């Protein structure tokens, strides 16, 4: 189902969005409402199902509305889309199709609602509604539609997950008779009850005060209280059942995407995958009094938002926060100010570069240390380079040692050494995401060799060999869309080219030009200000992370110099 929001904003165009649902998203939009006015003139909607016009009262912030006559200028449009609506839903029922050809007016409202619900659940149509959520316009009719057309938990098939003990796929039906399973999908901090964990129950039931198992930590957690949430109000409930969404209090260690299950019936549901942060800034408290508060605030924010990371740079002692973009970090710093009353200074944004190895090289590393008494000795021969194409993970470690030249108990230590070394790449100390190490041969000393020696040999071997494997600096590339007046197209494209952008396509939308491009994040700081200048305030852009790509040589050298200079 689609709700076209912000109908009162400049540039709002309901029917343009409807056509984009079909053209871009390949959906089958079913117009359920026609807006009365648009932009600053948006007042209400015409419900096509009941052919009634609704106008919201501004003096009650849109919480109340009244029915009025359909405006004369909209009668023709309403009749056209009403006919399209009846024609579209008649296809889902032979009986309705017959009625449609004989007498369309004989189709009852109940029959139409049932047909729309059937088509929506089968994902064959997408009902489209509109309004302005900020002013509560259209919210009531949209919620009514959720109740009428979207599937209840009982309409959904059993959810599948993996049994952690057997590794086999298991399913759980949305029934209270099944073992308990739920997915934590949001963590929030409430000033009165503390940490709230929002979770959806897929099967079974659980009571307040009972224990469940967190399948990530494999530990028992007690849900001391369960709340039914109503906006920012909590209603305590004694139990929660399959199909319900609730919030629990009392978890010691919980993260977004964790599966909660009955202790004796474990199951791991599919979790959400979150992209790695691409931008970071250094923050410091303005006063000594803010120092402890800042640590607590950052910990709570990181708990709530899986795409937000906090690290302390060991060399400089700086606290660096990382996220998905400038706006993301600006909002988090603002939240620290408003919600946690922490004032902090922030540094210039820093791009989260990465490093990668491009060639496979062979190397022998011998680690020897003699300090009187028992010494340290480890000797390894290995190849290091990029991972195989079909490999998924970070370190692809292959053991090809024969004849026990390196004892089996030392092999995991070698792997651990390489894995720990990946945190600091050979060029500028940025992390390496993936690499392949093949342990070919080696030797050991019956007295001086131990696990720590072979782990150290792995670390030293990485440092010595990675420099020879044609390492490169990788930078985050952003996918962006810029909307501007047609006469500004040349200037905008020229500006993107200066920023090392690659234009992927051009389009037009309601008289405006649209440019799609891929641009390095490092070139995009302050872009919104530049775009407004170029387009006299009429341009807008959206940006999202796309992928990492190798940087040109001159940029790599500048990045490495900047790190050395710091």
XYZ file of C-alpha atoms in Angstrom:
566
model
C 0.000 0.000 0.000
C 1.291 3.523 -0.749
C 0.660 6.765 1.146
C 1.787 9.817 -0.840
C 2.876 12.188 1.924
C 3.653 15.936 2.017
C 0.868 16.883 -0.389
C 1.035 20.424 1.031
C 4.697 20.920 0.036
C 5.876 22.918 -2.990
C 6.153 20.661 -6.034
C 3.690 18.033 -4.738
C 2.121 16.102 -7.617
C -0.020 13.092 -6.698
C -0.641 11.751 -10.212
C 3.060 12.059 -11.120
C 3.890 9.802 -8.141
C 1.199 7.344 -9.259
C 2.751 7.123 -12.738
C 6.235 6.648 -11.191
C 4.975 3.673 -9.162
C 4.164 1.995 -12.458
C 7.148 3.222 -14.508
C 9.963 2.999 -11.976
C 8.814 0.439 -9.423
C 6.922 -1.725 -11.931
C 3.938 -1.784 -9.583
C 0.231 -1.753 -10.410
C -1.063 1.398 -8.637
C -4.764 1.564 -7.768
C -5.817 5.164 -7.080
C -8.144 5.142 -4.035
C -8.294 8.917 -3.462
C -8.076 12.125 -5.485
C -6.510 15.121 -3.671
C -8.461 18.372 -3.314
C -5.854 21.002 -4.169
C -2.082 20.635 -3.955
C 0.911 22.408 -2.456
C -0.303 25.345 -0.317
C -3.896 24.769 -1.500
C -4.123 21.137 -0.310
C -7.295 20.822 1.810
C -8.594 17.269 1.647
C -9.365 14.242 -0.502
C -12.187 12.621 -2.475
C -12.704 8.967 -1.466
C -13.343 7.102 -4.736
C -14.866 4.051 -3.036
C -17.682 6.016 -1.384
C -17.551 9.035 -3.742
C -17.384 11.433 -0.777
C -15.205 14.511 -0.299
C -13.422 15.088 3.020
C -11.842 18.340 4.189
C -9.701 18.473 7.337
C -10.119 21.204 9.932
C -6.934 23.264 10.348
C -8.032 24.590 13.755
C -7.829 21.040 15.218
C -4.462 20.306 13.530
C -6.214 17.952 11.148
C -7.539 15.645 13.870
C -11.140 16.255 12.800
C -12.677 16.510 9.347
C -16.014 17.143 7.663
C -17.704 15.778 4.564
C -18.488 18.241 1.775
C -19.747 18.214 -1.793
C -17.214 17.057 -4.397
C -15.725 20.263 -5.921
C -17.137 20.910 -9.406
C -13.674 21.074 -11.013
C -12.904 17.546 -9.748
C -16.148 15.755 -10.747
C -14.777 14.673 -14.137
C -11.457 13.441 -12.656
C -13.280 11.566 -9.870
C -15.604 9.829 -12.359
C -12.632 8.821 -14.533
C -10.625 7.306 -11.670
C -13.698 5.742 -10.053
C -14.348 3.877 -13.313
C -10.690 2.767 -13.459
C -10.962 1.571 -9.843
C -14.077 -0.540 -10.495
C -12.583 -1.952 -13.706
C -9.314 -2.920 -11.973
C -10.924 -4.740 -9.044
C -13.490 -6.536 -11.237
C -10.586 -8.581 -12.636
C -10.166 -10.368 -9.275
C -13.626 -11.911 -9.231
C -15.548 -13.449 -12.147
C -18.824 -12.514 -10.482
C -17.753 -8.840 -10.273
C -16.527 -8.889 -13.881
C -19.981 -10.048 -14.977
C -21.614 -7.287 -12.924
C -19.162 -4.721 -14.325
C -20.243 -5.413 -17.913
C -23.962 -5.595 -17.056
C -24.308 -2.768 -14.498
C -21.194 -1.382 -12.722
C -23.402 0.395 -10.167
C -24.718 -2.968 -8.903
C -21.310 -3.833 -7.365
C -21.643 -3.269 -3.620
C -19.083 -1.564 -1.393
C -18.466 -4.811 0.541
C -17.693 -6.673 -2.707
C -15.258 -3.957 -3.756
C -13.452 -3.951 -0.382
C -13.148 -7.767 -0.502
C -11.736 -7.634 -4.065
C -9.214 -4.875 -3.192
C -8.092 -6.832 -0.125
C -7.665 -9.995 -2.219
C -5.632 -8.168 -4.901
C -3.461 -6.413 -2.286
C -2.651 -9.596 -0.370
C -1.771 -11.358 -3.627
C 0.571 -8.392 -4.412
C -1.211 -7.784 -7.722
C -2.371 -4.242 -6.974
C -1.062 -1.385 -4.829
C -3.774 0.871 -3.324
C -2.580 4.516 -3.312
C -3.670 7.129 -0.744
C -2.479 10.680 -0.066
C -2.261 13.339 2.625
C 0.026 15.368 4.849
C 1.040 13.333 7.894
C 2.595 16.279 9.728
C -0.796 18.024 9.774
C -2.743 14.759 10.328
C -4.471 15.134 6.962
C -5.221 11.759 5.397
C -3.956 9.759 8.376
C -7.402 8.568 9.509
C -8.423 7.267 6.074
C -5.010 5.637 5.616
C -5.338 3.776 8.943
C -8.839 2.629 7.976
C -7.357 1.272 4.738
C -4.646 -0.607 6.676
C -7.409 -2.379 8.606
C -9.450 -3.078 5.479
C -6.855 -4.189 2.930
C -3.595 -5.330 4.509
C -3.157 -8.906 5.716
C -3.575 -9.799 9.364
C -0.874 -12.064 10.881
C -3.203 -15.021 10.223
C -3.180 -14.290 6.472
C 0.605 -14.634 6.335
C 2.267 -17.989 5.838
C 4.463 -19.512 8.532
C 7.781 -17.709 9.025
C 10.933 -19.733 8.371
C 14.171 -19.682 10.343
C 17.153 -21.861 11.093
C 17.541 -24.258 14.000
C 20.958 -23.329 15.489
C 21.467 -26.879 16.827
C 20.809 -28.806 13.615
C 21.347 -26.080 10.980
C 18.071 -27.131 9.329
C 15.265 -24.835 8.231
C 12.250 -24.664 10.543
C 8.936 -22.864 10.267
C 6.655 -21.324 12.874
C 2.972 -20.658 12.247
C 1.349 -17.450 13.605
C -0.360 -19.382 16.391
C -0.239 -19.159 20.201
C 0.123 -22.949 20.304
C 3.553 -22.801 18.606
C 6.810 -22.210 20.564
C 7.614 -18.533 21.186
C 9.669 -16.658 18.562
C 10.070 -12.897 18.011
C 12.329 -10.400 16.253
C 13.677 -7.226 17.893
C 13.391 -4.473 15.284
C 14.011 -1.218 17.231
C 15.753 -0.106 20.399
C 14.698 3.198 21.988
C 15.552 5.060 25.181
C 12.610 6.272 27.240
C 13.249 8.832 30.026
C 10.793 7.048 32.379
C 11.228 3.298 31.788
C 14.777 3.226 30.385
C 15.692 1.063 27.416
C 12.704 -0.126 25.372
C 13.037 -2.980 22.891
C 10.310 -3.095 20.233
C 9.690 -6.635 18.995
C 7.233 -8.459 16.728
C 5.979 -11.864 17.916
C 5.772 -14.382 15.084
C 4.625 -17.427 17.065
C 3.616 -18.494 20.568
C 3.208 -16.135 23.506
C 5.153 -14.912 26.524
C 4.256 -13.241 29.807
C 5.750 -10.238 31.550
C 8.388 -11.469 34.005
C 9.210 -14.602 31.980
C 12.515 -15.625 30.396
C 13.361 -15.869 26.689
C 16.610 -16.756 24.914
C 18.542 -14.223 22.817
C 19.811 -16.292 19.867
C 22.729 -13.919 19.184
C 24.235 -14.079 22.681
C 22.736 -17.538 23.463
C 21.849 -16.186 26.923
C 18.600 -16.029 28.860
C 16.937 -12.619 29.130
C 14.107 -11.685 31.487
C 11.376 -9.434 30.088
C 10.356 -7.672 33.290
C 7.519 -5.660 31.698
C 5.704 -5.665 28.366
C 4.036 -2.551 26.932
C 1.556 -1.928 24.161
C 2.738 1.307 22.570
C 0.455 4.189 21.617
C 2.669 6.898 20.129
C 4.789 7.954 23.126
C 2.486 6.372 25.730
C 2.945 2.888 27.151
C 0.135 0.628 28.298
C 1.417 -2.259 30.415
C 0.047 -5.662 29.319
C 0.436 -9.020 31.092
C 1.116 -11.128 27.989
C 1.922 -10.801 24.278
C 0.872 -13.255 21.550
C 1.639 -14.211 17.940
C 0.986 -11.305 15.551
C 1.398 -8.624 18.229
C 3.970 -5.855 18.314
C 5.070 -4.756 21.767
C 7.935 -3.206 23.688
C 9.830 -5.003 26.429
C 11.859 -3.664 29.350
C 14.592 -5.496 31.248
C 16.946 -6.726 28.539
C 20.624 -6.672 29.548
C 22.097 -7.106 26.041
C 19.803 -6.615 23.056
C 20.420 -5.247 19.549
C 18.323 -4.485 16.497
C 17.788 -7.710 14.528
C 18.155 -10.131 17.464
C 15.901 -13.196 17.526
C 14.128 -14.012 20.810
C 12.964 -17.609 21.214
C 11.702 -20.141 23.764
C 14.648 -21.685 25.633
C 13.788 -25.271 24.675
C 12.795 -24.465 21.083
C 15.597 -22.318 19.600
C 15.229 -20.730 16.157
C 17.151 -17.946 14.382
C 14.973 -15.706 12.191
C 16.364 -13.743 9.259
C 18.002 -10.579 10.587
C 18.383 -7.194 8.942
C 21.649 -6.312 7.221
C 22.992 -2.824 7.795
C 25.540 -1.023 5.581
C 28.915 0.003 6.981
C 29.261 3.696 7.980
C 30.875 5.872 5.294
C 31.621 9.141 7.092
C 33.060 10.048 10.481
C 33.652 13.145 12.634
C 35.651 13.668 15.806
C 33.660 14.934 18.797
C 34.769 16.211 22.185
C 32.805 17.488 25.186
C 32.826 21.268 25.732
C 33.425 20.895 29.462
C 34.653 18.289 31.943
C 31.096 17.947 33.255
C 29.925 16.863 29.784
C 32.564 14.123 29.458
C 30.752 11.323 31.323
C 27.367 12.392 29.955
C 28.729 12.270 26.388
C 29.966 8.694 26.842
C 26.549 7.571 28.100
C 24.712 9.468 25.349
C 26.861 7.979 22.564
C 26.447 4.469 23.995
C 22.643 4.831 24.036
C 22.518 6.279 20.511
C 24.757 3.483 19.157
C 22.468 0.946 20.812
C 19.423 2.411 19.052
C 20.991 2.887 15.607
C 22.925 -0.034 14.050
C 24.416 2.230 11.326
C 26.005 4.520 13.950
C 29.428 3.596 15.345
C 31.579 5.098 18.101
C 35.313 4.381 18.317
C 38.206 5.908 20.236
C 41.349 6.449 18.183
C 44.132 4.819 20.217
C 46.867 7.064 18.811
C 45.138 10.447 19.170
C 42.659 9.647 21.954
C 39.875 11.249 19.879
C 36.298 9.967 19.973
C 35.171 9.427 16.375
C 31.494 8.909 15.517
C 30.617 7.374 12.148
C 27.362 7.211 10.204
C 25.727 7.172 6.775
C 26.151 10.859 5.875
C 26.519 14.461 7.072
C 22.801 14.788 7.867
C 22.797 11.523 9.843
C 25.625 12.748 12.091
C 24.155 16.272 12.398
C 20.893 14.793 13.701
C 22.718 12.557 16.195
C 24.781 15.490 17.533
C 21.555 17.522 17.799
C 19.892 14.665 19.698
C 22.813 14.612 22.141
C 22.145 18.284 22.765
C 18.344 18.032 23.097
C 17.776 14.659 24.745
C 20.949 14.157 26.767
C 21.867 17.835 27.424
C 25.437 17.270 26.204
C 27.275 20.128 24.508
C 30.141 19.045 22.265
C 32.565 20.397 19.672
C 32.845 18.548 16.381
C 35.647 18.325 13.837
C 35.484 18.330 10.049
C 33.830 15.251 8.496
C 36.237 12.443 7.566
C 35.533 9.849 4.877
C 35.790 6.198 5.962
C 38.313 4.907 3.451
C 39.222 1.224 3.151
C 42.129 -0.672 1.610
C 42.323 -3.714 -0.655
C 44.977 -6.034 -2.079
C 45.036 -6.408 -5.882
C 47.706 -9.058 -6.471
C 48.621 -12.415 -4.934
C 52.205 -12.643 -3.641
C 54.246 -15.307 -1.806
C 56.138 -14.596 1.391
C 58.107 -16.352 4.132
C 57.997 -14.924 7.652
C 60.288 -16.163 10.409
C 59.660 -14.839 13.908
C 62.551 -15.347 16.364
C 63.037 -13.915 19.795
C 65.612 -14.995 22.376
C 65.656 -13.266 25.753
C 67.303 -15.854 27.944
C 65.439 -19.013 28.867
C 62.651 -20.105 26.593
C 62.491 -18.101 23.354
C 59.888 -17.507 20.668
C 59.970 -19.146 17.245
C 57.544 -19.459 14.336
C 58.141 -19.900 10.619
C 55.410 -19.697 7.945
C 55.309 -19.699 4.150
C 52.118 -18.275 2.614
C 50.503 -16.456 -0.286
C 48.360 -13.365 0.254
C 46.028 -11.533 -2.135
C 42.396 -10.838 -3.122
C 39.618 -13.340 -2.255
C 37.975 -15.700 -4.764
C 34.922 -14.230 -6.541
C 32.384 -16.557 -4.919
C 33.745 -16.118 -1.371
C 31.533 -14.379 1.199
C 33.174 -13.133 4.379
C 36.281 -11.222 5.399
C 39.329 -13.533 5.638
C 39.510 -16.506 3.265
C 42.078 -18.709 5.039
C 43.248 -21.904 3.291
C 45.537 -24.415 5.021
C 47.731 -26.406 2.603
C 50.445 -27.462 5.068
C 51.446 -31.113 4.661
C 53.530 -33.457 6.781
C 52.909 -31.603 10.041
C 55.547 -28.938 9.311
C 53.248 -26.570 11.214
C 51.401 -28.486 13.979
C 47.615 -28.409 13.683
C 47.122 -26.632 17.012
C 49.086 -23.601 15.705
C 47.088 -23.167 12.458
C 44.154 -21.226 14.097
C 46.732 -18.892 15.712
C 48.201 -18.058 12.289
C 44.670 -17.303 11.015
C 43.964 -15.153 14.088
C 47.179 -13.190 13.492
C 46.175 -12.355 9.917
C 42.596 -11.514 10.928
C 43.743 -9.092 13.635
C 46.226 -7.478 11.229
C 43.435 -6.662 8.698
C 42.349 -3.769 10.936
C 45.349 -1.706 9.733
C 46.107 -1.730 6.008
C 49.654 -1.262 4.603
C 49.121 2.149 2.941
C 47.374 4.452 5.419
C 46.210 2.188 8.217
C 42.607 1.872 6.974
C 40.943 -1.521 7.438
C 40.977 -4.252 4.801
C 37.547 -5.799 4.223
C 38.541 -9.008 2.424
C 41.710 -10.927 1.623
C 42.833 -14.507 0.960
C 45.715 -16.182 2.765
C 46.944 -19.656 1.773
C 49.312 -21.231 4.312
C 51.715 -23.331 2.220
C 54.441 -24.504 4.596
C 56.507 -23.593 7.627
C 58.527 -24.991 10.502
C 58.478 -24.965 14.284
C 60.739 -25.480 17.287
C 59.737 -28.204 19.746
C 60.453 -25.946 22.748
C 60.285 -22.301 21.601
C 57.184 -22.496 19.390
C 53.783 -21.711 20.852
C 50.419 -20.292 19.737
C 51.399 -16.688 20.480
C 54.542 -16.997 18.331
C 52.555 -18.179 15.310
C 49.925 -15.479 15.845
C 52.722 -12.878 15.904
C 54.240 -14.428 12.745
C 50.854 -13.966 11.010
C 50.711 -10.270 12.001
C 54.307 -9.579 10.949
C 53.873 -11.597 7.756
C 50.878 -9.440 6.803
C 52.795 -6.200 7.362
C 55.741 -7.379 5.254
C 53.773 -8.975 2.395
C 50.715 -6.679 2.026
C 52.918 -3.835 0.718
C 53.993 -6.083 -2.190
C 50.412 -7.132 -3.118
C 49.593 -3.891 -5.019
C 47.459 -2.383 -2.236
C 44.984 0.374 -3.140
C 42.885 2.886 -1.201
C 39.115 2.381 -1.620
C 36.637 5.233 -1.222
C 32.845 5.182 -0.768
C 30.903 6.001 -3.949
C 27.453 7.528 -3.525
C 24.479 7.084 -5.835
C 22.728 10.417 -6.213
C 19.823 12.044 -7.982
C 19.729 15.798 -8.613
C 16.513 17.620 -9.603
C 16.937 21.109 -11.095
C 15.409 23.588 -13.568
C 16.266 22.739 -17.172
C 18.378 25.866 -17.680
C 20.719 24.837 -14.827
C 21.435 21.362 -16.249
C 24.797 22.286 -17.874
C 26.130 23.969 -14.718
C 25.049 21.086 -12.457
C 26.594 18.415 -14.711
C 29.787 20.489 -14.995
C 29.945 20.759 -11.195
C 29.447 16.980 -10.817
C 32.245 16.341 -13.333
C 34.549 18.588 -11.278
C 33.692 16.414 -8.273
C 34.809 13.261 -10.179
C 31.165 12.288 -10.699
C 30.051 9.878 -13.430
C 26.636 10.723 -14.898
C 24.525 7.557 -15.234
C 21.462 9.032 -16.887
C 19.280 12.080 -17.487
C 15.511 12.447 -17.355
C 12.764 15.054 -17.142
C 10.077 15.356 -14.501
C 7.279 17.900 -14.729
C 9.445 20.427 -16.604
C 12.454 19.884 -14.326
C 15.596 17.999 -15.301
C 16.806 14.967 -13.341
C 20.435 13.814 -13.347
C 21.471 10.455 -11.894
C 25.160 10.063 -11.083
C 27.727 8.192 -9.007
C 30.054 10.509 -7.074
C 32.823 9.915 -4.490
C 31.651 10.905 -1.004
C 34.884 12.819 -0.336
C 33.867 15.359 -3.011
C 30.339 15.898 -1.706
C 30.870 17.861 1.509
C 28.834 21.059 1.358
C 27.243 20.044 -1.946
C 23.724 21.168 -0.955
C 24.957 24.773 -0.546
C 26.715 24.690 -3.947
C 23.633 23.221 -5.635
C 21.411 25.956 -4.229
C 23.839 28.596 -5.500
C 23.991 27.085 -9.009
C 20.206 26.621 -9.278
C 19.147 29.839 -7.434
C 17.678 27.722 -4.628
C 15.483 25.582 -6.905
C 17.616 22.420 -7.013
C 17.426 19.437 -4.655
C 19.378 16.207 -4.345
C 19.192 12.805 -2.678
C 22.194 10.610 -1.980
C 22.708 7.022 -0.782
C 25.700 4.725 -0.441
C 26.389 2.570 -3.505
C 29.764 0.783 -3.264
C 33.493 1.142 -2.616
C 35.879 1.773 -5.540
C 39.629 2.328 -5.949
C 40.769 5.949 -5.756
C 42.905 7.575 -8.495
C 46.676 7.749 -7.724
C 46.730 11.475 -6.938
C 43.856 11.083 -4.451
C 45.489 8.018 -2.853
C 48.733 9.951 -2.370
C 46.845 12.848 -0.785
C 44.987 10.490 1.589
C 48.236 8.751 2.618
C 50.012 12.109 3.132
C 47.114 13.400 5.232
C 47.327 10.328 7.492
C 51.117 10.672 7.836
C 50.786 14.392 8.537
C 48.196 13.764 11.252
